[in-house]
Each structure stands twice: as C-alpha cells, then as structure tokens.
PDB file of C-alpha atoms in Angstrom:
ATOM      1  CA  MET A 272      64.520 -18.620  29.650  1.00  0.00           C
ATOM      2  CA  ASN A 273      61.306 -17.967  27.766  1.00  0.00           C
ATOM      3  CA  PHE A 274      58.419 -18.672  30.126  1.00  0.00           C
ATOM      4  CA  HIS A 275      55.808 -17.777  27.497  1.00  0.00           C
ATOM      5  CA  ARG A 276      56.087 -20.688  25.101  1.00  0.00           C
ATOM      6  CA  ALA A 277      55.872 -24.486  25.250  1.00  0.00           C
ATOM      7  CA  PRO A 278      56.088 -26.416  27.488  1.00  0.00           C
ATOM      8  CA  HIS A 279      54.696 -23.716  29.794  1.00  0.00           C
ATOM      9  CA  VAL A 280      51.068 -22.632  30.220  1.00  0.00           C
ATOM     10  CA  PHE A 281      50.799 -18.863  30.068  1.00  0.00           C
ATOM     11  CA  VAL A 282      48.437 -15.941  29.480  1.00  0.00           C
ATOM     12  CA  GLY A 283      48.099 -15.189  25.783  1.00  0.00           C
ATOM     13  CA  LYS A 284      45.456 -12.501  25.343  1.00  0.00           C
ATOM     14  CA  VAL A 285      43.348 -10.290  27.601  1.00  0.00           C
ATOM     15  CA  ASN A 286      39.833  -9.278  26.543  1.00  0.00           C
ATOM     16  CA  LEU A 287      38.532  -5.993  27.970  1.00  0.00           C
ATOM     17  CA  LYS A 288      35.206  -4.187  27.999  1.00  0.00           C
ATOM     18  CA  VAL A 289      35.463  -0.420  27.612  1.00  0.00           C
ATOM     19  CA  GLU A 290      33.023   2.461  27.723  1.00  0.00           C
ATOM     20  CA  ASN A 291      34.128   4.231  24.543  1.00  0.00           C
ATOM     21  CA  LEU A 292      35.935   2.245  21.841  1.00  0.00           C
ATOM     22  CA  GLU A 293      37.325   5.279  19.990  1.00  0.00           C
ATOM     23  CA  ARG A 294      38.766   6.742  23.176  1.00  0.00           C
ATOM     24  CA  SER A 295      40.331   3.421  24.106  1.00  0.00           C
ATOM     25  CA  LEU A 296      41.789   2.884  20.633  1.00  0.00           C
ATOM     26  CA  ALA A 297      43.448   6.274  20.765  1.00  0.00           C
ATOM     27  CA  PHE A 298      44.919   5.499  24.190  1.00  0.00           C
ATOM     28  CA  TYR A 299      46.175   2.019  23.370  1.00  0.00           C
ATOM     29  CA  GLN A 300      47.735   3.086  20.091  1.00  0.00           C
ATOM     30  CA  GLN A 301      49.125   6.527  20.970  1.00  0.00           C
ATOM     31  CA  ILE A 302      50.047   6.063  24.637  1.00  0.00           C
ATOM     32  CA  ILE A 303      50.778   2.324  24.964  1.00  0.00           C
ATOM     33  CA  GLY A 304      51.979   1.769  21.406  1.00  0.00           C
ATOM     34  CA  PHE A 305      49.858  -1.099  20.126  1.00  0.00           C
ATOM     35  CA  LYS A 306      49.117  -1.584  16.442  1.00  0.00           C
ATOM     36  CA  LEU A 307      45.585  -2.270  15.191  1.00  0.00           C
ATOM     37  CA  LEU A 308      45.317  -5.875  14.006  1.00  0.00           C
ATOM     38  CA  GLY A 309      41.625  -5.876  13.118  1.00  0.00           C
ATOM     39  CA  ARG A 310      38.332  -4.185  13.833  1.00  0.00           C
ATOM     40  CA  LYS A 311      34.649  -4.827  13.359  1.00  0.00           C
ATOM     41  CA  GLU A 312      31.777  -2.760  14.695  1.00  0.00           C
ATOM     42  CA  ASN A 313      32.289  -2.419  18.449  1.00  0.00           C
ATOM     43  CA  LYS A 314      35.442  -4.528  18.863  1.00  0.00           C
ATOM     44  CA  ALA A 315      39.132  -4.185  18.032  1.00  0.00           C
ATOM     45  CA  LEU A 316      42.174  -6.459  18.240  1.00  0.00           C
ATOM     46  CA  LEU A 317      45.552  -4.987  19.166  1.00  0.00           C
ATOM     47  CA  THR A 318      49.018  -6.377  18.499  1.00  0.00           C
ATOM     48  CA  ALA A 319      52.692  -5.635  18.995  1.00  0.00           C
ATOM     49  CA  ASP A 320      54.125  -7.778  16.206  1.00  0.00           C
ATOM     50  CA  GLY A 321      51.427  -7.327  13.561  1.00  0.00           C
ATOM     51  CA  ARG A 322      50.393 -10.994  13.758  1.00  0.00           C
ATOM     52  CA  THR A 323      49.446 -12.008  17.315  1.00  0.00           C
ATOM     53  CA  ALA A 324      46.593 -10.349  19.215  1.00  0.00           C
ATOM     54  CA  LEU A 325      47.596  -9.530  22.793  1.00  0.00           C
ATOM     55  CA  LEU A 326      44.591  -7.377  23.690  1.00  0.00           C
ATOM     56  CA  SER A 327      40.961  -7.228  22.610  1.00  0.00           C
ATOM     57  CA  ILE A 328      38.840  -4.205  23.479  1.00  0.00           C
ATOM     58  CA  GLU A 329      35.077  -4.202  23.080  1.00  0.00           C
ATOM     59  CA  GLN A 330      32.344  -1.656  23.735  1.00  0.00           C
ATOM     60  CA  PRO A 331      29.267  -3.685  24.741  1.00  0.00           C
ATOM     61  CA  GLU A 332      25.747  -2.373  24.288  1.00  0.00           C
ATOM     62  CA  ASN A 333      24.456  -0.615  27.410  1.00  0.00           C
ATOM     63  CA  VAL A 334      27.951  -0.641  28.918  1.00  0.00           C
ATOM     64  CA  THR A 335      28.257   0.763  32.438  1.00  0.00           C
ATOM     65  CA  ALA A 336      31.221   2.394  34.174  1.00  0.00           C
ATOM     66  CA  LYS A 337      33.739   0.262  36.057  1.00  0.00           C
ATOM     67  CA  GLN A 338      32.351  -0.909  39.395  1.00  0.00           C
ATOM     68  CA  PRO A 339      34.549  -0.433  42.466  1.00  0.00           C
ATOM     69  CA  ARG A 340      35.281  -3.131  45.070  1.00  0.00           C
ATOM     70  CA  THR A 341      34.454  -6.076  42.823  1.00  0.00           C
ATOM     71  CA  THR A 342      36.358  -9.079  41.502  1.00  0.00           C
ATOM     72  CA  GLY A 343      37.970  -8.907  38.074  1.00  0.00           C
ATOM     73  CA  LEU A 344      41.022  -7.182  36.659  1.00  0.00           C
ATOM     74  CA  TYR A 345      43.667  -5.638  38.915  1.00  0.00           C
ATOM     75  CA  HIS A 346      46.041  -5.235  35.982  1.00  0.00           C
ATOM     76  CA  PHE A 347      47.322  -6.949  32.888  1.00  0.00           C
ATOM     77  CA  ALA A 348      51.073  -6.815  32.353  1.00  0.00           C
ATOM     78  CA  LEU A 349      52.976  -6.250  29.123  1.00  0.00           C
ATOM     79  CA  LEU A 350      56.454  -7.796  29.152  1.00  0.00           C
ATOM     80  CA  LEU A 351      59.077  -5.884  27.169  1.00  0.00           C
ATOM     81  CA  PRO A 352      62.183  -7.624  25.775  1.00  0.00           C
ATOM     82  CA  THR A 353      64.868  -5.354  27.276  1.00  0.00           C
ATOM     83  CA  ARG A 354      65.581  -2.745  29.928  1.00  0.00           C
ATOM     84  CA  SER A 355      66.338  -0.195  27.225  1.00  0.00           C
ATOM     85  CA  ASP A 356      62.813  -0.779  25.870  1.00  0.00           C
ATOM     86  CA  LEU A 357      61.477   0.048  29.330  1.00  0.00           C
ATOM     87  CA  GLY A 358      63.577   3.216  29.328  1.00  0.00           C
ATOM     88  CA  SER A 359      62.232   4.183  25.925  1.00  0.00           C
ATOM     89  CA  ILE A 360      58.581   3.803  26.905  1.00  0.00           C
ATOM     90  CA  LEU A 361      59.165   5.536  30.239  1.00  0.00           C
ATOM     91  CA  GLN A 362      60.584   8.551  28.389  1.00  0.00           C
ATOM     92  CA  HIS A 363      57.609   8.449  26.007  1.00  0.00           C
ATOM     93  CA  LEU A 364      55.131   8.363  28.908  1.00  0.00           C
ATOM     94  CA  LEU A 365      56.874  11.276  30.578  1.00  0.00           C
ATOM     95  CA  ASN A 366      56.843  13.221  27.301  1.00  0.00           C
ATOM     96  CA  SER A 367      53.147  12.461  26.767  1.00  0.00           C
ATOM     97  CA  GLY A 368      52.179  13.759  30.207  1.00  0.00           C
ATOM     98  CA  TYR A 369      49.956  10.718  30.779  1.00  0.00           C
ATOM     99  CA  PRO A 370      49.847  10.021  34.545  1.00  0.00           C
ATOM    100  CA  LEU A 371      51.723   7.065  35.989  1.00  0.00           C
ATOM    101  CA  GLN A 372      50.283   5.393  39.084  1.00  0.00           C
ATOM    102  CA  GLY A 373      53.516   3.834  40.268  1.00  0.00           C
ATOM    103  CA  ALA A 374      56.936   2.410  39.443  1.00  0.00           C
ATOM    104  CA  SER A 375      58.603  -0.445  41.310  1.00  0.00           C
ATOM    105  CA  ASP A 376      61.621  -2.703  41.454  1.00  0.00           C
ATOM    106  CA  HIS A 377      60.324  -6.190  42.287  1.00  0.00           C
ATOM    107  CA  LEU A 378      63.809  -7.823  42.303  1.00  0.00           C
ATOM    108  CA  VAL A 379      62.715 -10.252  39.585  1.00  0.00           C
ATOM    109  CA  SER A 380      61.508  -7.387  37.389  1.00  0.00           C
ATOM    110  CA  GLU A 381      61.227  -3.618  36.992  1.00  0.00           C
ATOM    111  CA  ALA A 382      57.758  -2.215  36.374  1.00  0.00           C
ATOM    112  CA  LEU A 383      55.679   0.839  35.527  1.00  0.00           C
ATOM    113  CA  TYR A 384      52.003   1.128  36.450  1.00  0.00           C
ATOM    114  CA  LEU A 385      49.174   3.145  34.929  1.00  0.00           C
ATOM    115  CA  ALA A 386      45.496   2.770  33.990  1.00  0.00           C
ATOM    116  CA  ASP A 387      43.555   3.173  30.772  1.00  0.00           C
ATOM    117  CA  PRO A 388      40.790   5.817  30.476  1.00  0.00           C
ATOM    118  CA  ASP A 389      38.272   3.354  31.989  1.00  0.00           C
ATOM    119  CA  GLY A 390      40.420   2.561  35.015  1.00  0.00           C
ATOM    120  CA  ASN A 391      41.652  -0.817  33.765  1.00  0.00           C
ATOM    121  CA  GLY A 392      45.065  -1.377  35.339  1.00  0.00           C
ATOM    122  CA  ILE A 393      48.177  -1.846  33.220  1.00  0.00           C
ATOM    123  CA  GLU A 394      51.707  -2.882  34.147  1.00  0.00           C
ATOM    124  CA  ILE A 395      54.597  -2.503  31.704  1.00  0.00           C
ATOM    125  CA  TYR A 396      57.720  -4.352  32.808  1.00  0.00           C
ATOM    126  CA  ARG A 397      60.947  -6.068  31.964  1.00  0.00           C
ATOM    127  CA  ASP A 398      62.279  -9.207  33.622  1.00  0.00           C
ATOM    128  CA  ARG A 399      65.703  -9.545  35.134  1.00  0.00           C
ATOM    129  CA  PRO A 400      67.450 -12.754  33.972  1.00  0.00           C
ATOM    130  CA  SER A 401      65.896 -15.740  35.729  1.00  0.00           C
ATOM    131  CA  SER A 402      69.389 -16.853  36.779  1.00  0.00           C
ATOM    132  CA  THR A 403      69.445 -13.870  39.163  1.00  0.00           C
ATOM    133  CA  TRP A 404      66.112 -14.643  40.880  1.00  0.00           C
ATOM    134  CA  GLU A 405      66.383 -15.856  44.466  1.00  0.00           C
ATOM    135  CA  TRP A 406      64.312 -18.772  45.714  1.00  0.00           C
ATOM    136  CA  ASN A 407      63.457 -19.968  49.207  1.00  0.00           C
ATOM    137  CA  ASP A 408      62.643 -23.583  48.384  1.00  0.00           C
ATOM    138  CA  SER A 409      59.522 -23.299  46.194  1.00  0.00           C
ATOM    139  CA  GLU A 410      58.940 -19.563  46.745  1.00  0.00           C
ATOM    140  CA  VAL A 411      60.539 -16.845  44.645  1.00  0.00           C
ATOM    141  CA  VAL A 412      61.821 -13.759  46.474  1.00  0.00           C
ATOM    142  CA  MET A 413      59.983 -10.618  45.353  1.00  0.00           C
ATOM    143  CA  ALA A 414      59.711  -7.156  46.891  1.00  0.00           C
ATOM    144  CA  THR A 415      58.369  -3.691  46.101  1.00  0.00           C
ATOM    145  CA  LYS A 416      61.232  -1.222  46.101  1.00  0.00           C
ATOM    146  CA  PRO A 417      61.694   2.182  44.468  1.00  0.00           C
ATOM    147  CA  LEU A 418      62.489   1.992  40.768  1.00  0.00           C
ATOM    148  CA  ASP A 419      65.802   3.456  39.595  1.00  0.00           C
ATOM    149  CA  ALA A 420      64.119   5.534  36.922  1.00  0.00           C
ATOM    150  CA  LYS A 421      67.250   7.549  36.112  1.00  0.00           C
ATOM    151  CA  ALA A 422      69.224   4.405  35.320  1.00  0.00           C
ATOM    152  CA  ILE A 423      66.383   3.006  33.208  1.00  0.00           C
ATOM    153  CA  LEU A 424      66.055   6.271  31.253  1.00  0.00           C
ATOM    154  CA  ALA A 425      69.822   6.310  30.737  1.00  0.00           C
ATOM    155  CA  GLU A 426      69.688   2.756  29.406  1.00  0.00           C
ATOM    156  CA  GLY A 427      67.009   3.892  26.957  1.00  0.00           C
ATOM    157  CA  ASN A 428      69.738   6.297  25.820  1.00  0.00           C
ATOM    158  CA  GLY A 429      67.367   8.601  24.015  1.00  0.00           C
ATOM    159  CA  LYS A 430      66.283   5.820  21.670  1.00  0.00           C
ATOM    160  CA  PRO A 431      63.239   7.137  19.776  1.00  0.00           C
ATOM    161  CA  TRP A 432      59.953   5.546  20.805  1.00  0.00           C
ATOM    162  CA  THR A 433      58.184   3.831  17.905  1.00  0.00           C
ATOM    163  CA  GLY A 434      55.551   1.860  19.795  1.00  0.00           C
ATOM    164  CA  LEU A 435      55.695  -1.481  21.552  1.00  0.00           C
ATOM    165  CA  PRO A 436      58.609  -3.699  20.461  1.00  0.00           C
ATOM    166  CA  SER A 437      57.488  -6.564  18.237  1.00  0.00           C
ATOM    167  CA  ALA A 438      58.702  -9.092  20.840  1.00  0.00           C
ATOM    168  CA  THR A 439      56.374  -7.702  23.543  1.00  0.00           C
ATOM    169  CA  LEU A 440      54.351 -10.430  25.294  1.00  0.00           C
ATOM    170  CA  MET A 441      51.397 -10.593  27.650  1.00  0.00           C
ATOM    171  CA  GLY A 442      53.603 -11.305  30.631  1.00  0.00           C
ATOM    172  CA  HIS A 443      50.950 -11.967  33.268  1.00  0.00           C
ATOM    173  CA  ILE A 444      47.541 -11.010  34.591  1.00  0.00           C
ATOM    174  CA  HIS A 445      46.682 -10.001  38.157  1.00  0.00           C
ATOM    175  CA  LEU A 446      43.121 -10.513  39.371  1.00  0.00           C
ATOM    176  CA  HIS A 447      40.907  -9.401  42.206  1.00  0.00           C
ATOM    177  CA  VAL A 448      39.265 -12.476  43.754  1.00  0.00           C
ATOM    178  CA  SER A 449      36.796 -12.922  46.596  1.00  0.00           C
ATOM    179  CA  GLU A 450      38.849 -15.407  48.658  1.00  0.00           C
ATOM    180  CA  LEU A 451      42.037 -17.449  48.354  1.00  0.00           C
ATOM    181  CA  GLY A 452      41.230 -20.992  49.546  1.00  0.00           C
ATOM    182  CA  GLN A 453      38.911 -22.205  46.790  1.00  0.00           C
ATOM    183  CA  THR A 454      40.784 -19.987  44.357  1.00  0.00           C
ATOM    184  CA  GLU A 455      44.084 -21.745  45.044  1.00  0.00           C
ATOM    185  CA  ASN A 456      42.384 -25.112  44.664  1.00  0.00           C
ATOM    186  CA  PHE A 457      40.951 -24.060  41.292  1.00  0.00           C
ATOM    187  CA  TYR A 458      44.205 -22.789  39.826  1.00  0.00           C
ATOM    188  CA  ARG A 459      46.468 -25.366  41.446  1.00  0.00           C
ATOM    189  CA  ASN A 460      44.512 -28.622  41.379  1.00  0.00           C
ATOM    190  CA  GLY A 461      42.351 -27.667  38.408  1.00  0.00           C
ATOM    191  CA  LEU A 462      44.581 -25.765  36.005  1.00  0.00           C
ATOM    192  CA  GLY A 463      47.888 -27.156  37.246  1.00  0.00           C
ATOM    193  CA  PHE A 464      49.655 -23.971  38.362  1.00  0.00           C
ATOM    194  CA  GLU A 465      52.076 -23.862  41.289  1.00  0.00           C
ATOM    195  CA  VAL A 466      52.080 -21.214  44.014  1.00  0.00           C
ATOM    196  CA  VAL A 467      55.467 -19.449  43.920  1.00  0.00           C
ATOM    197  CA  SER A 468      54.683 -16.694  46.433  1.00  0.00           C
ATOM    198  CA  ASN A 469      52.151 -16.110  49.196  1.00  0.00           C
ATOM    199  CA  TYR A 470      52.031 -12.438  50.189  1.00  0.00           C
ATOM    200  CA  HIS A 471      50.809 -12.189  53.791  1.00  0.00           C
ATOM    201  CA  ASN A 472      47.799 -14.410  52.948  1.00  0.00           C
ATOM    202  CA  GLN A 473      46.443 -11.483  50.930  1.00  0.00           C
ATOM    203  CA  ALA A 474      47.775 -12.426  47.497  1.00  0.00           C
ATOM    204  CA  LEU A 475      49.021 -15.511  45.691  1.00  0.00           C
ATOM    205  CA  PHE A 476      51.410 -15.534  42.760  1.00  0.00           C
ATOM    206  CA  ILE A 477      51.232 -18.649  40.610  1.00  0.00           C
ATOM    207  CA  SER A 478      53.029 -19.964  37.551  1.00  0.00           C
ATOM    208  CA  THR A 479      54.189 -22.909  35.519  1.00  0.00           C
ATOM    209  CA  GLY A 480      57.874 -23.706  34.961  1.00  0.00           C
ATOM    210  CA  ARG A 481      59.061 -21.589  37.945  1.00  0.00           C
ATOM    211  CA  TYR A 482      58.262 -18.226  36.398  1.00  0.00           C
ATOM    212  CA  HIS A 483      57.859 -15.495  39.026  1.00  0.00           C
ATOM    213  CA  HIS A 484      54.167 -15.396  38.122  1.00  0.00           C
ATOM    214  CA  HIS A 485      51.866 -15.890  35.171  1.00  0.00           C
ATOM    215  CA  ILE A 486      48.859 -15.006  37.359  1.00  0.00           C
ATOM    216  CA  GLY A 487      48.461 -12.919  40.503  1.00  0.00           C
ATOM    217  CA  LEU A 488      45.412 -13.298  42.767  1.00  0.00           C
ATOM    218  CA  ASN A 489      44.551 -10.864  45.546  1.00  0.00           C
ATOM    219  CA  VAL A 490      41.736 -10.109  48.012  1.00  0.00           C
ATOM    220  CA  TRP A 491      42.501  -6.383  48.276  1.00  0.00           C
ATOM    221  CA  ASN A 492      38.940  -5.483  47.234  1.00  0.00           C
ATOM    222  CA  GLY A 493      37.688  -7.386  50.286  1.00  0.00           C
ATOM    223  CA  ILE A 494      36.900 -10.957  51.273  1.00  0.00           C
ATOM    224  CA  GLY A 495      33.585 -11.822  49.628  1.00  0.00           C
ATOM    225  CA  ALA A 496      33.885  -9.102  46.986  1.00  0.00           C
ATOM    226  CA  PRO A 497      31.068  -9.562  44.436  1.00  0.00           C
ATOM    227  CA  SER A 498      31.455 -10.117  40.725  1.00  0.00           C
ATOM    228  CA  PRO A 499      30.809  -6.996  38.626  1.00  0.00           C
ATOM    229  CA  LEU A 500      27.712  -6.651  36.496  1.00  0.00           C
ATOM    230  CA  GLU A 501      28.069  -8.244  33.065  1.00  0.00           C
ATOM    231  CA  SER A 502      27.625  -4.785  31.508  1.00  0.00           C
ATOM    232  CA  SER A 503      30.436  -3.270  33.600  1.00  0.00           C
ATOM    233  CA  VAL A 504      33.657  -2.021  32.103  1.00  0.00           C
ATOM    234  CA  GLY A 505      36.564  -4.322  32.976  1.00  0.00           C
ATOM    235  CA  LEU A 506      37.721  -7.840  32.260  1.00  0.00           C
ATOM    236  CA  GLU A 507      35.628  -9.900  29.854  1.00  0.00           C
ATOM    237  CA  SER A 508      38.010 -12.880  29.876  1.00  0.00           C
ATOM    238  CA  PHE A 509      41.596 -13.937  29.332  1.00  0.00           C
ATOM    239  CA  THR A 510      43.192 -16.849  27.505  1.00  0.00           C
ATOM    240  CA  LEU A 511      45.496 -19.504  28.872  1.00  0.00           C
ATOM    241  CA  VAL A 512      47.666 -21.027  26.150  1.00  0.00           C
ATOM    242  CA  PHE A 513      48.406 -24.754  26.441  1.00  0.00           C
ATOM    243  CA  PRO A 514      51.332 -26.300  24.541  1.00  0.00           C
ATOM    244  CA  VAL A 515      49.491 -29.415  23.305  1.00  0.00           C
ATOM    245  CA  GLU A 516      45.968 -30.831  23.283  1.00  0.00           C
ATOM    246  CA  GLU A 517      46.898 -33.469  25.877  1.00  0.00           C
ATOM    247  CA  ALA A 518      47.868 -30.800  28.396  1.00  0.00           C
ATOM    248  CA  ARG A 519      44.605 -28.952  27.851  1.00  0.00           C
ATOM    249  CA  GLU A 520      42.582 -32.164  28.156  1.00  0.00           C
ATOM    250  CA  GLN A 521      44.329 -32.961  31.437  1.00  0.00           C
ATOM    251  CA  ALA A 522      43.446 -29.513  32.802  1.00  0.00           C
ATOM    252  CA  ILE A 523      39.822 -29.872  31.677  1.00  0.00           C
ATOM    253  CA  ASN A 524      39.563 -33.258  33.395  1.00  0.00           C
ATOM    254  CA  GLN A 525      41.131 -31.874  36.573  1.00  0.00           C
ATOM    255  CA  LEU A 526      38.757 -28.908  36.565  1.00  0.00           C
ATOM    256  CA  ARG A 527      35.756 -31.194  36.265  1.00  0.00           C
ATOM    257  CA  GLU A 528      37.098 -33.430  39.040  1.00  0.00           C
ATOM    258  CA  ILE A 529      37.116 -30.484  41.461  1.00  0.00           C
ATOM    259  CA  GLY A 530      33.590 -29.489  40.381  1.00  0.00           C
ATOM    260  CA  ALA A 531      34.389 -26.610  38.038  1.00  0.00           C
ATOM    261  CA  ALA A 532      32.212 -26.219  34.963  1.00  0.00           C
ATOM    262  CA  VAL A 533      33.861 -26.309  31.534  1.00  0.00           C
ATOM    263  CA  SER A 534      32.021 -25.550  28.303  1.00  0.00           C
ATOM    264  CA  LYS A 535      33.068 -25.502  24.647  1.00  0.00           C
ATOM    265  CA  GLU A 536      32.835 -22.519  22.302  1.00  0.00           C
ATOM    266  CA  ASN A 537      34.107 -23.173  18.772  1.00  0.00           C
ATOM    267  CA  GLN A 538      37.634 -24.580  19.276  1.00  0.00           C
ATOM    268  CA  ASP A 539      38.077 -23.127  22.762  1.00  0.00           C
ATOM    269  CA  PHE A 540      37.036 -24.385  26.170  1.00  0.00           C
ATOM    270  CA  ILE A 541      35.771 -21.907  28.736  1.00  0.00           C
ATOM    271  CA  THR A 542      35.735 -22.040  32.516  1.00  0.00           C
ATOM    272  CA  LYS A 543      35.256 -19.599  35.408  1.00  0.00           C
ATOM    273  CA  ASP A 544      37.294 -19.336  38.572  1.00  0.00           C
ATOM    274  CA  PRO A 545      35.403 -19.249  41.916  1.00  0.00           C
ATOM    275  CA  SER A 546      35.167 -15.429  41.658  1.00  0.00           C
ATOM    276  CA  GLY A 547      33.586 -15.489  38.217  1.00  0.00           C
ATOM    277  CA  ASN A 548      36.663 -14.542  36.182  1.00  0.00           C
ATOM    278  CA  ILE A 549      36.249 -16.118  32.731  1.00  0.00           C
ATOM    279  CA  ILE A 550      39.178 -18.107  31.321  1.00  0.00           C
ATOM    280  CA  ARG A 551      39.448 -19.371  27.747  1.00  0.00           C
ATOM    281  CA  LEU A 552      41.617 -22.478  27.381  1.00  0.00           C
ATOM    282  CA  VAL A 553      43.313 -22.337  23.983  1.00  0.00           C
ATOM    283  CA  LEU A 554      46.113 -24.079  22.075  1.00  0.00           C
TER     284      LEU A 554
END
C-alpha cells in the first residue's frame, strides 16, 4: 500500500535552517544524493525526482548553532522504494566514510541513521510490506533490533549508487516535544491522526490509514523542554499534505475548536503544535 498519497494525510516536505548553505548543499547532494531543484540567495530546494521538493534548506541571517535540549527536529526520514536501494546507499555511505549514528530493524522497516553537518537528524529507511506488520488491536508492533547489514548490502548486489531513487518519499518526521498530553490532543483531535504506538509513555507514533507512523513525538529532551530560538539551526517547519480541500478545512475547524491558532499564508494554512513546531497545511 502507498501511505503517502490520497486519501491519507502525510508529511510532504521538511524545511530546515542551516548554518552554512554551501556546506549543507554539498552534504545533501554528495552524501545523501538529492538533486538541486532550485536556489535563490540563501535558500535551496532539493528533490529526488526532479519535480517535487522534499527538503528545503535555508541559511537565515544571524543564524546560531543548534541548541541542545530543546523541542524541534529529532529526525526526518527518507523512504526508499526497495531494500536493494537501501543496500546501495549503505554501501555508498560506507565508501564515503561519513559517520553513521545507528542502524536498526524496526520489524515494520529497516533503517539507517545519521546527521547533517549541523546536527539535524536523518533516517533513511525502507518499509517491509504492510501485509507483514503485526498489530495488537490498534497498535502496530515495532521494535529496535540490530540491522542485518550484510544481507542488505548483498541485496544491493554492488548496484552503483547514482543518488536517491526518483521514487524516494518523505516517509515521516520525528519531533522533540515538551509533553505528550496536549500534544496528543493537538495531533489527534485537531489534525485527525491516530496513535498507533505508545512507547513507554515517552514517545507516540501517529498516522493516518494505519501506517506505522507519519509522525513521531518524543519527550527525550525532557518534560518542559523549551522551544529553540528562532535564529537557531534546526526545523523551520514541515508540510502536511491533505488529499482534498474538504479534509483540510475539517482539520482547520478541529484545530480551532481545541483552541489552536491557524493563520493563512498565500495558499497555505499554518499552525503550531503545543511545543511550537510549525506545520504548513497544504493540498
């Protein structure tokens, strides 16, 4: 199943603030394998298929280094089409010498973890077929087990790495938040997501259409963690893509009913979760 198209609501694009645009462009093109879609002054759009922007990177004026122990980005996650694609990029990363931070088998998926030069977290993963996912009623079974890297490299079969496959998607985003109660209310009763996993009351995984998660939310930076300074490197915002105008209007009405502010900017509507993470509601 494709959980990143209508009728589902999913993350479309992540917008990052970086300290040095040239350094970040080199990393995202040479190490991650994005293509440049467009650039103006201090901002660049990056794509996998040459048409759709998945990532925006911007160097704000008076930018400051990433602040620790704040809300914001834990990681954004690029979803590859196949396991052999994961093997190909793993071999490329090993050849490049760029440090990995981790590699895990989550039962529903297999994932690699690293960070960009500013410390923004990145996951690169492939999904196992959804028919193989296990569910306990409304909760999907996930775990963190060692990744079988040898098998994944073998499946890559020495296929030359030519950058991200054109069918790469923004699979999900995982956020640091300051608490989980109001946060769940915002995403569930406001935006219409369902909780599909509660990890020891420290993290929630939420989705539409019974995906294993379109958004992760954790309190690992501490209950009451503050929002970063506006000038700080990190997450500027991310987009949620709605299938039709009626679905977006329903979410906007629900957000306002629970007391969340929603404003309009050009054709997009913008809201903030209780931890200050900015979300752009797009069609």
